[in-house]
């Protein structure tokens, strides 16, 4: 019981009549990497948005780090130690890499309310450090990120998450728009998290990736969790049959 | 791994190249325009735009013209500093000209002197007790006017989600009305000597420059500046990153209002009078200076330095037309064309950046 990092009980989200997420019971243990898979519209992103309080849940409970939490917004979730890479990039295109990494949690040389003086040097150094530990290669961190490739931007987003990762990392389809090499880079970051013992919820359509990287696979279908499969007890075909509904009539955890 | 492998789908991006700053382009445009006027002047008028041609004056440059150029843009330039911050956050402020009007009226009525040439002030707004006040009083009253107007703009935009265009348009009309109502349309004149001194000589230029440097630093080195760019760049991302976007917007519009109020103080002091029609169209001139200076109406890009250069281009063009002895009508028309041209240029730059 003590080694549970994140638990949801009966987590439910409805948009008007749409039951996007129904009665999700989910457990993530210390150091564990879990994949969330399922068809488009299965409710995976909705599940993430409830945990990170981007939206307010319709029903259910969330336990994080040993206590029940009711975050008022994404900042509270982040302050509690949940770092998220959202499916839609949450980056400011006109800012450079350090500014994006430290957006909303800048380092200061001198505190003066809203006019606090930024410690640009420290932020730049820590950015280079973070990029190094995550093995992300960004040639010139001082350029605005708008002209970087989709992959590089995604890497910035992931480096931000990994650099500040304390208790839990959630990634919503981090490699969906990436090329082969960029995908490999992201997968390396994920392996780095595993080595550091940072727990992860990875949403992905890439079953090869999922089987390679994570310990356990949770399948969503039509807003419900229909299976929780240990990596060594399943394979691609098995997972697909749960995704498509050939297997798994009733809920699992 | 090969060198050219980063990037998706053949995007042009040379990672080692530091991008050329937008301000450099604006500066080059300024140089080109000055050279153009110089050439036209030499060829067609036999006169120099930039250099001194009078025998009785011993200077290299035509200092008189140069000081007029910078003087005439300084007061609107002060407003443009605030407008720049607003536009960088992705907003717009149409109310600054009217804030100048109402602030000038209110401020001037606290800056009046009791006796004019030994007689009681014929334009007195308040009784004896509120005349000959120390200079701090009208200045603070003026700033308070700008603060209130800007705060209302910001609060409307942040908390009722009215588009900035509409909210500040409302303020534009309301504040102009208030300026007329304040003294039933009469001008207010005869400020104290202290107050009159604020805007004399090259003071407007000094005030403009000091404020430009101050806000350059604020926009470059503080959290406030960083968040302006972040919000203008991607408001949703700024919110998700935990930036208090609403509070920030209120602050930005409040600062813009206070800068418009400062412009009103300088202007009314310089003119020794305040009228309800003061500052009409200043909002558009200020927006033009910013846009010419490379501040993107889409938000997220531009700088105080760019706006200062934009203001200089603006001033050079106006004086260039006077120099070429062109009608004032043409000046107005060309001003309009320049504004549109600057926006079109910005659109082009935007399109160049769209990703596949
Ligand atoms: N803001 C919203 N309003 C209404 N319906 C929504 C909203 N967001 C998601 N949905 C619906 O909820 C369901 C689950 O969506 P989502 O969580 O994005 O799926 P996934 O990420 O698994 O592809 C879909 O049917 C989708 O149409
Ligand atoms: Mg999704």
XYZ file of C-alpha atoms and ligand atoms in Angstrom:
637
model
C 0.000 0.000 0.000
C 2.834 2.384 0.816
C 4.482 2.000 -2.549
C 1.526 3.440 -4.491
C 2.383 6.719 -6.203
C -0.870 7.371 -8.010
C -4.275 5.821 -7.608
C -7.620 6.719 -9.112
C -10.881 5.320 -7.800
C -14.010 5.553 -9.911
C -12.577 8.458 -11.873
C -15.270 9.688 -14.254
C -15.571 12.543 -16.742
C -18.614 13.434 -18.778
C -18.875 16.200 -21.352
C -22.593 16.804 -21.440
C -23.893 13.448 -22.655
C -20.487 12.125 -23.724
C -19.085 9.642 -21.239
C -15.430 10.224 -22.041
C -14.170 8.424 -18.948
C -16.124 5.965 -16.821
C -15.178 4.577 -13.429
C -11.421 4.372 -14.025
C -9.588 2.458 -11.286
C -5.880 2.770 -11.804
C -2.794 2.158 -9.688
C 0.803 3.191 -10.321
C 3.570 1.990 -8.005
C 6.953 3.467 -7.128
C 9.376 3.438 -10.040
C 6.848 1.734 -12.258
C 6.424 2.622 -15.928
C 2.914 2.040 -17.201
C 1.616 2.489 -20.735
C -1.919 3.570 -21.496
C -3.127 2.355 -24.875
C -6.429 2.424 -26.705
C -8.143 3.590 -29.856
C -8.597 7.239 -30.690
C -11.361 8.624 -28.527
C -10.950 5.893 -25.910
C -10.505 8.515 -23.194
C -6.741 8.435 -22.652
C -6.177 12.186 -22.900
C -9.273 12.809 -20.831
C -7.819 10.556 -18.125
C -4.624 12.661 -18.123
C -6.521 15.935 -17.974
C -8.409 14.830 -14.874
C -5.244 13.780 -13.040
C -3.427 16.999 -13.918
C -6.511 19.124 -13.165
C -6.521 20.788 -16.563
C -10.197 19.889 -16.247
C -12.267 19.122 -13.164
C -13.440 15.533 -12.839
C -17.146 14.675 -12.787
C -16.736 12.005 -10.116
C -14.214 9.771 -8.386
C -11.116 10.172 -6.262
C -7.447 10.698 -6.997
C -4.714 9.725 -4.541
C -1.214 10.965 -5.109
C 1.860 10.476 -2.990
C -0.092 8.922 -0.134
C -2.983 11.333 0.186
C -6.190 12.252 -1.606
C -5.734 15.278 -3.845
C -8.142 17.763 -5.391
C -5.954 20.037 -7.476
C -7.558 23.312 -8.454
C -5.459 23.616 -11.598
C -2.457 22.342 -13.511
C -0.060 24.485 -11.505
C -1.070 22.804 -8.256
C -0.588 19.407 -9.832
C 2.825 20.448 -11.034
C 3.781 21.847 -7.677
C 2.756 18.555 -6.113
C 5.328 16.858 -8.377
C 3.384 15.749 -11.451
C 5.120 16.798 -14.659
C 3.168 16.409 -17.883
C 3.851 16.492 -21.605
C 0.444 17.303 -23.061
C -0.660 16.084 -26.448
C -0.918 19.623 -27.728
C 2.421 21.327 -27.231
C 2.441 23.750 -24.327
C 5.358 25.854 -25.532
C 5.761 29.539 -26.279
C 7.137 29.687 -29.806
C 8.683 33.122 -29.517
C 10.785 32.275 -26.493
C 14.125 30.523 -26.480
C 14.777 27.121 -24.935
C 15.692 28.212 -21.387
C 12.660 30.506 -21.195
C 10.428 27.636 -22.216
C 11.998 25.223 -19.779
C 11.524 27.666 -16.932
C 8.217 29.154 -18.064
C 6.189 29.973 -14.968
C 8.978 28.904 -12.598
C 11.777 31.267 -13.509
C 14.913 31.645 -11.432
C 15.593 35.109 -10.088
C 18.612 37.123 -9.164
C 16.591 39.616 -7.275
C 12.993 39.402 -6.126
C 10.767 42.375 -6.836
C 7.242 41.016 -7.327
C 6.286 40.948 -10.983
C 9.422 42.908 -11.800
C 11.770 40.341 -10.317
C 15.070 40.256 -12.165
C 15.587 37.002 -14.059
C 18.724 34.973 -13.534
C 19.203 34.267 -17.209
C 22.643 32.802 -16.826
C 21.590 30.236 -14.254
C 18.536 29.265 -16.298
C 20.686 28.841 -19.392
C 23.223 26.712 -17.542
C 20.598 24.513 -15.980
C 18.956 24.144 -19.366
C 22.186 22.898 -20.918
C 22.565 20.522 -18.002
C 19.027 19.232 -18.398
C 19.500 18.743 -22.117
C 22.700 16.872 -21.406
C 21.185 14.497 -18.860
C 18.286 13.809 -21.199
C 20.642 13.536 -24.184
C 18.564 16.006 -26.154
C 20.554 17.820 -28.821
C 19.442 21.373 -29.463
C 22.116 23.190 -31.455
C 21.402 26.742 -30.366
C 19.318 27.130 -27.237
C 19.249 30.911 -27.573
C 17.077 30.908 -30.685
C 13.320 31.124 -30.368
C 11.935 27.624 -30.704
C 9.529 28.568 -33.492
C 11.986 27.656 -36.225
C 12.902 24.309 -34.761
C 11.522 21.083 -36.125
C 8.534 19.399 -34.559
C 10.866 16.824 -33.077
C 13.177 19.349 -31.499
C 10.243 21.230 -30.042
C 8.828 18.034 -28.634
C 12.241 17.300 -27.162
C 12.246 20.692 -25.475
C 8.850 19.874 -24.058
C 10.045 16.493 -22.824
C 13.314 17.859 -21.492
C 11.277 20.352 -19.479
C 9.283 17.517 -18.014
C 12.262 15.260 -17.372
C 14.392 18.038 -15.926
C 11.856 18.931 -13.279
C 10.548 15.426 -12.807
C 10.258 14.722 -9.153
C 7.487 12.279 -8.356
C 5.580 11.427 -11.522
C 5.855 12.020 -15.251
C 2.925 11.762 -17.655
C 3.448 11.842 -21.427
C 0.514 11.974 -23.818
C 1.575 10.573 -27.202
C 5.027 12.148 -27.058
C 6.280 10.523 -30.257
C 3.129 10.668 -32.374
C 4.479 13.390 -34.661
C 8.151 12.446 -34.629
C 10.562 10.885 -37.059
C 12.513 7.723 -36.354
C 15.585 9.351 -34.819
C 13.600 11.791 -32.764
C 11.452 8.969 -31.478
C 14.607 7.124 -30.464
C 15.755 10.192 -28.586
C 12.500 10.401 -26.666
C 12.714 6.700 -25.853
C 16.159 7.294 -24.443
C 14.815 9.993 -22.184
C 12.200 7.535 -20.982
C 14.866 4.919 -20.226
C 16.725 7.603 -18.304
C 13.646 8.181 -16.178
C 13.429 4.479 -15.467
C 17.050 4.411 -14.338
C 16.411 7.383 -12.076
C 13.376 5.565 -10.672
C 10.900 8.226 -11.755
C 7.468 6.658 -12.324
C 5.837 7.236 -15.699
C 2.462 7.071 -17.382
C 3.067 6.821 -21.119
C 0.254 7.170 -23.594
C 1.180 5.728 -26.944
C -0.182 4.043 -30.032
C 3.167 2.465 -30.756
C 2.916 -1.073 -29.389
C 6.532 -1.915 -30.256
C 7.602 1.051 -28.156
C 5.234 0.208 -25.349
C 6.351 -3.414 -25.044
C 9.965 -2.356 -25.153
C 9.766 0.401 -22.573
C 7.198 -0.206 -19.878
C 6.438 -2.724 -17.140
C 2.667 -2.839 -17.510
C 0.078 -1.960 -20.132
C -3.358 -0.595 -19.343
C -5.928 -0.745 -22.125
C -8.727 1.812 -22.488
C -11.807 1.207 -24.557
C -14.766 3.559 -24.859
C -13.897 5.427 -21.700
C -13.298 2.303 -19.619
C -10.202 0.466 -18.462
C -10.612 -3.021 -19.928
C -7.260 -4.623 -19.164
C -4.072 -4.318 -17.165
C -1.382 -6.541 -18.652
C 2.090 -7.284 -17.335
C 4.623 -6.941 -20.087
C 6.035 -10.443 -19.682
C 2.571 -12.015 -19.820
C 1.369 -10.420 -23.024
C 2.301 -9.614 -26.605
C 1.217 -7.342 -29.428
C -1.646 -9.522 -30.586
C -3.011 -9.851 -27.094
C -2.976 -6.095 -26.580
C -4.633 -5.465 -29.939
C -7.457 -7.842 -29.141
C -8.178 -5.878 -25.969
C -7.992 -2.569 -27.822
C -10.416 -3.732 -30.486
C -12.754 -5.434 -28.061
C -12.213 -9.027 -29.141
C -11.154 -9.730 -25.565
C -12.052 -8.141 -22.284
C -15.763 -7.654 -21.777
C -15.485 -6.500 -18.184
C -13.344 -4.051 -16.241
C -9.947 -4.846 -14.865
C -7.413 -2.976 -12.819
C 24.071 10.075 -37.217
C 24.315 12.486 -40.104
C 24.430 16.204 -39.523
C 21.412 17.169 -41.575
C 19.083 14.712 -39.935
C 17.232 16.825 -37.421
C 13.964 18.279 -38.466
C 10.912 16.882 -40.154
C 10.059 16.994 -43.795
C 12.828 19.128 -45.182
C 12.445 22.160 -42.947
C 14.937 24.895 -43.521
C 16.594 25.513 -40.234
C 20.222 26.176 -39.728
C 20.679 25.588 -36.034
C 24.058 27.243 -35.707
C 22.883 30.480 -37.175
C 21.790 33.026 -34.634
C 18.810 34.811 -36.109
C 19.282 38.336 -37.316
C 17.516 40.602 -34.878
C 14.429 42.304 -36.240
C 15.691 45.627 -34.885
C 18.599 45.566 -37.304
C 16.171 45.435 -40.235
C 14.229 48.355 -38.797
C 17.437 50.307 -38.330
C 18.429 49.613 -41.940
C 15.002 50.818 -43.065
C 15.572 54.013 -41.096
C 18.920 54.557 -42.795
C 17.445 53.879 -46.229
C 14.636 56.373 -45.667
C 17.021 59.084 -44.452
C 19.311 58.510 -47.431
C 16.321 58.632 -49.784
C 15.227 62.020 -48.442
C 18.805 63.257 -48.607
C 19.121 62.212 -52.259
C 15.749 63.614 -53.279
C 16.611 66.849 -51.512
C 20.018 67.150 -53.181
C 18.703 66.266 -56.623
C 15.451 68.197 -56.771
C 15.639 70.926 -54.134
C 19.350 71.605 -53.999
C 19.077 71.305 -50.223
C 20.265 68.765 -47.665
C 17.896 66.846 -45.411
C 20.449 65.765 -42.888
C 23.334 68.208 -43.070
C 23.585 71.850 -42.244
C 23.591 74.095 -45.322
C 23.306 77.477 -43.649
C 26.386 79.682 -43.573
C 25.634 81.362 -40.277
C 25.455 78.105 -38.310
C 28.568 76.123 -37.545
C 27.407 72.528 -37.237
C 27.806 69.470 -39.393
C 24.216 68.324 -39.175
C 21.021 70.258 -39.467
C 20.543 70.127 -35.724
C 17.332 72.058 -35.839
C 15.675 69.504 -38.061
C 17.035 66.585 -36.083
C 15.756 67.980 -32.818
C 12.341 68.602 -34.352
C 12.209 65.030 -35.616
C 12.869 63.591 -32.218
C 10.809 66.158 -30.316
C 7.695 65.584 -32.360
C 7.769 61.833 -31.797
C 8.751 61.903 -28.130
C 5.330 62.491 -26.648
C 3.549 59.888 -28.785
C 6.640 57.749 -28.291
C 5.962 57.631 -24.547
C 2.514 56.228 -25.348
C 4.025 53.807 -27.855
C 6.168 52.280 -25.089
C 2.988 51.150 -23.321
C 1.253 50.163 -26.534
C 4.264 47.991 -27.379
C 3.856 46.015 -24.172
C 0.144 45.599 -24.828
C 0.677 44.378 -28.393
C 3.436 41.976 -27.326
C 0.947 40.272 -24.997
C -1.344 39.863 -27.994
C -3.668 42.759 -27.165
C -4.350 46.203 -28.560
C -5.040 49.570 -26.927
C -7.198 52.057 -28.810
C -7.847 54.219 -25.779
C -4.466 55.882 -25.250
C -5.291 59.042 -27.215
C -8.458 59.588 -25.213
C -6.665 58.840 -21.957
C -4.271 61.631 -22.940
C -7.263 63.935 -23.409
C -8.998 63.269 -20.118
C -5.763 63.137 -18.140
C -4.568 66.435 -19.578
C -7.832 68.087 -18.551
C -7.910 66.705 -15.019
C -4.199 67.215 -14.431
C -4.199 70.761 -15.699
C -7.010 71.742 -13.354
C -4.761 70.751 -10.435
C -1.787 72.563 -11.956
C -3.312 76.024 -12.283
C -1.846 79.137 -10.848
C -4.107 81.497 -8.896
C -2.899 84.803 -10.280
C -2.248 85.599 -13.940
C -0.550 88.956 -14.462
C -1.830 90.113 -11.089
C -5.442 89.136 -11.829
C -7.317 86.027 -10.708
C -6.934 83.125 -13.153
C -9.761 83.527 -15.699
C -9.752 79.818 -16.528
C -9.856 78.652 -12.914
C -11.530 75.258 -12.479
C -11.322 74.996 -8.697
C -11.305 77.703 -6.044
C -8.225 79.360 -4.542
C -7.548 76.433 -2.223
C -6.743 74.063 -5.047
C -4.426 76.376 -6.955
C -0.672 76.887 -6.831
C -0.311 73.327 -5.587
C 3.122 71.712 -5.474
C 4.010 70.021 -8.741
C 3.694 66.562 -7.218
C -0.068 66.958 -6.858
C -1.002 67.360 -10.551
C 1.532 64.743 -11.602
C 0.165 62.179 -9.140
C -3.410 63.042 -10.053
C -2.516 62.536 -13.700
C -0.873 59.185 -13.069
C -3.887 58.132 -11.030
C -6.156 58.954 -13.987
C -4.079 56.812 -16.310
C -3.860 54.059 -13.721
C -7.644 53.986 -13.275
C -8.384 53.991 -17.010
C -5.754 51.338 -17.733
C -6.909 49.209 -14.817
C -10.478 49.261 -16.115
C -9.241 48.268 -19.596
C -7.199 45.407 -18.184
C -9.870 44.164 -15.810
C -12.504 44.156 -18.569
C -10.214 42.254 -20.915
C -8.931 39.749 -18.363
C -12.082 38.965 -16.428
C -15.004 39.495 -18.810
C -13.121 38.133 -21.832
C -14.218 41.090 -23.981
C -11.801 41.337 -26.918
C -9.172 44.054 -26.261
C -10.293 45.846 -29.409
C -13.816 46.310 -28.062
C -12.890 47.038 -24.449
C -10.408 49.764 -25.346
C -12.708 51.149 -28.031
C -15.277 51.628 -25.287
C -12.659 53.339 -23.132
C -11.641 55.494 -26.094
C -15.162 56.895 -26.486
C -15.877 57.130 -22.767
C -12.623 58.858 -21.862
C -13.028 61.361 -24.682
C -16.514 62.105 -23.408
C -15.146 62.558 -19.899
C -12.518 64.967 -21.236
C -15.235 67.123 -22.772
C -17.500 66.883 -19.743
C -14.750 67.870 -17.267
C -14.817 71.580 -18.081
C -17.890 71.658 -20.309
C -15.651 71.762 -23.337
C -13.576 74.749 -22.218
C -9.814 74.701 -22.396
C -7.905 74.838 -19.106
C -4.843 77.074 -19.042
C -2.255 78.918 -16.929
C -0.296 76.258 -15.103
C 2.199 77.019 -12.356
C 5.763 77.742 -13.447
C 6.945 74.453 -12.000
C 4.392 72.498 -13.997
C 5.111 74.461 -17.155
C 8.769 73.537 -16.861
C 8.134 69.784 -17.227
C 7.671 69.815 -20.983
C 9.924 72.672 -22.038
C 12.976 72.469 -24.243
C 14.223 68.985 -24.921
C 12.646 67.575 -21.749
C 10.109 65.436 -23.642
C 12.999 63.739 -25.424
C 14.836 63.109 -22.163
C 11.708 61.724 -20.534
C 11.005 59.515 -23.558
C 14.560 58.194 -23.629
C 14.677 57.538 -19.879
C 11.374 55.650 -20.043
C 12.505 53.740 -23.128
C 15.629 52.555 -21.337
C 13.649 51.676 -18.228
C 11.106 49.612 -20.141
C 13.720 48.051 -22.351
C 15.276 46.662 -19.182
C 11.899 45.658 -17.765
C 10.958 43.782 -20.930
C 14.355 42.112 -21.253
C 15.418 41.299 -17.734
C 12.312 40.818 -15.614
C 9.653 38.194 -15.140
C 7.073 40.758 -16.260
C 8.715 41.079 -19.674
C 9.199 37.341 -20.081
C 5.540 36.716 -19.310
C 4.423 39.406 -21.780
C 6.165 37.491 -24.548
C 4.940 34.130 -23.268
C 1.300 35.221 -23.178
C 1.465 36.830 -26.605
C 3.176 33.778 -27.980
C 0.871 31.084 -26.629
C -1.676 32.110 -24.042
C -2.876 28.566 -23.381
C 0.681 27.390 -22.757
C 1.280 30.352 -20.454
C -1.791 29.411 -18.438
C -0.779 25.768 -18.316
C 2.665 26.790 -17.105
C 1.050 28.470 -14.153
C 1.404 32.100 -15.209
C -1.386 34.229 -13.776
C -2.439 35.502 -17.182
C -5.365 37.585 -15.963
C -3.384 39.482 -13.351
C -0.620 40.023 -15.867
C -3.002 41.540 -18.408
C -4.403 43.922 -15.832
C -0.866 45.041 -15.032
C 0.070 45.518 -18.693
C -2.940 47.695 -19.503
C -2.474 49.644 -16.281
C 1.120 50.440 -17.201
C -0.007 51.445 -20.703
C -2.614 53.752 -19.171
C -0.048 55.346 -16.879
C 2.341 55.937 -19.774
C -0.455 57.630 -21.728
C -1.078 59.770 -18.641
C 2.588 60.713 -18.462
C 2.429 61.750 -22.102
C -0.568 63.911 -21.214
C 1.369 65.634 -18.426
C 4.289 66.386 -20.742
C 2.021 67.536 -23.561
C -0.201 69.824 -21.472
C 2.838 71.278 -19.763
C 4.522 71.973 -23.072
C 1.404 73.553 -24.561
C 0.616 75.418 -21.292
C -2.982 74.410 -21.820
C -5.272 71.398 -21.952
C -8.141 70.864 -24.354
C -10.698 68.116 -24.605
C -9.486 67.258 -28.113
C -5.905 66.632 -27.028
C -4.373 63.370 -28.187
C -6.924 62.564 -30.874
C -5.500 59.812 -33.099
C -2.428 59.423 -30.917
C -3.395 55.800 -30.311
C -3.041 55.075 -34.004
C 0.280 56.888 -34.287
C 1.559 54.935 -31.301
C 0.389 51.624 -32.783
C 2.013 52.618 -36.076
C 5.345 53.321 -34.362
C 5.269 49.914 -32.723
C 4.266 48.058 -35.874
C 6.835 49.900 -38.004
C 9.370 48.950 -35.347
C 8.661 45.269 -35.860
C 6.186 44.593 -33.065
C 3.878 41.874 -34.363
C 0.135 42.448 -34.049
C -0.128 38.685 -33.592
C 1.714 39.074 -30.273
C 4.884 37.560 -28.892
C 7.384 39.499 -30.952
C 8.895 42.953 -30.977
C 10.812 45.089 -28.552
C 11.062 48.514 -26.984
C 14.186 49.183 -29.046
C 12.234 48.356 -32.197
C 9.491 50.771 -31.218
C 11.996 53.561 -30.551
C 13.417 52.995 -34.026
C 9.862 52.867 -35.402
C 9.169 56.207 -33.747
C 12.260 57.675 -35.403
C 11.169 56.373 -38.813
C 7.793 57.922 -38.175
C 9.385 61.271 -37.276
C 11.777 61.199 -40.222
C 8.953 60.580 -42.668
C 6.809 63.404 -41.279
C 9.697 65.870 -41.339
C 10.818 64.575 -44.697
C 7.475 65.513 -46.151
C 7.688 68.978 -44.643
C 11.222 69.222 -46.040
C 9.941 68.319 -49.503
C 7.245 70.967 -48.983
C 4.460 68.462 -49.569
C 0.954 69.250 -48.427
C -0.220 68.141 -45.006
C -2.918 66.103 -46.744
C -0.291 63.946 -48.348
C 1.372 63.474 -44.995
C -1.815 62.053 -43.513
C -2.390 59.798 -46.478
C 1.157 58.522 -46.501
C 0.970 57.870 -42.764
C -2.004 55.623 -43.458
C -0.152 53.805 -46.209
C 2.884 53.253 -43.974
C 0.764 51.691 -41.244
C -0.884 49.296 -43.669
C 2.453 48.509 -45.300
C 4.006 47.693 -41.934
C 1.161 45.322 -41.084
C 1.371 43.633 -44.491
C 5.100 43.179 -43.956
C 4.379 41.574 -40.602
C 1.873 39.207 -42.202
C 4.490 38.176 -44.713
C 6.963 37.468 -41.974
C 4.318 35.386 -40.212
C 3.571 33.382 -43.331
C 7.251 32.710 -43.826
C 7.246 31.004 -40.463
C 4.277 28.692 -40.814
C 5.321 25.129 -40.260
C 4.232 22.207 -42.390
N -13.730 19.011 -24.380
C -14.485 17.994 -24.819
N -15.814 18.173 -25.027
C -16.581 17.154 -25.462
N -16.142 15.923 -25.709
C -14.841 15.686 -25.530
C -13.937 16.697 -25.074
N -12.699 16.175 -24.986
C -12.821 14.874 -25.362
N -14.085 14.580 -25.684
C -14.595 13.268 -26.112
O -14.183 12.350 -25.140
C -13.795 11.122 -25.759
C -12.376 10.777 -25.339
O -11.438 11.684 -25.917
P -9.882 11.651 -25.642
O -9.673 11.524 -24.182
O -9.276 12.809 -26.321
O -9.452 10.321 -26.393
P -7.990 9.750 -26.677
O -6.980 10.673 -26.089
O -7.993 8.400 -26.057
O -7.871 9.657 -28.159
C -13.948 11.318 -27.257
O -15.191 10.775 -27.641
C -13.964 12.802 -27.417
O -14.735 13.165 -28.517
Mg -5.481 11.814 -26.968
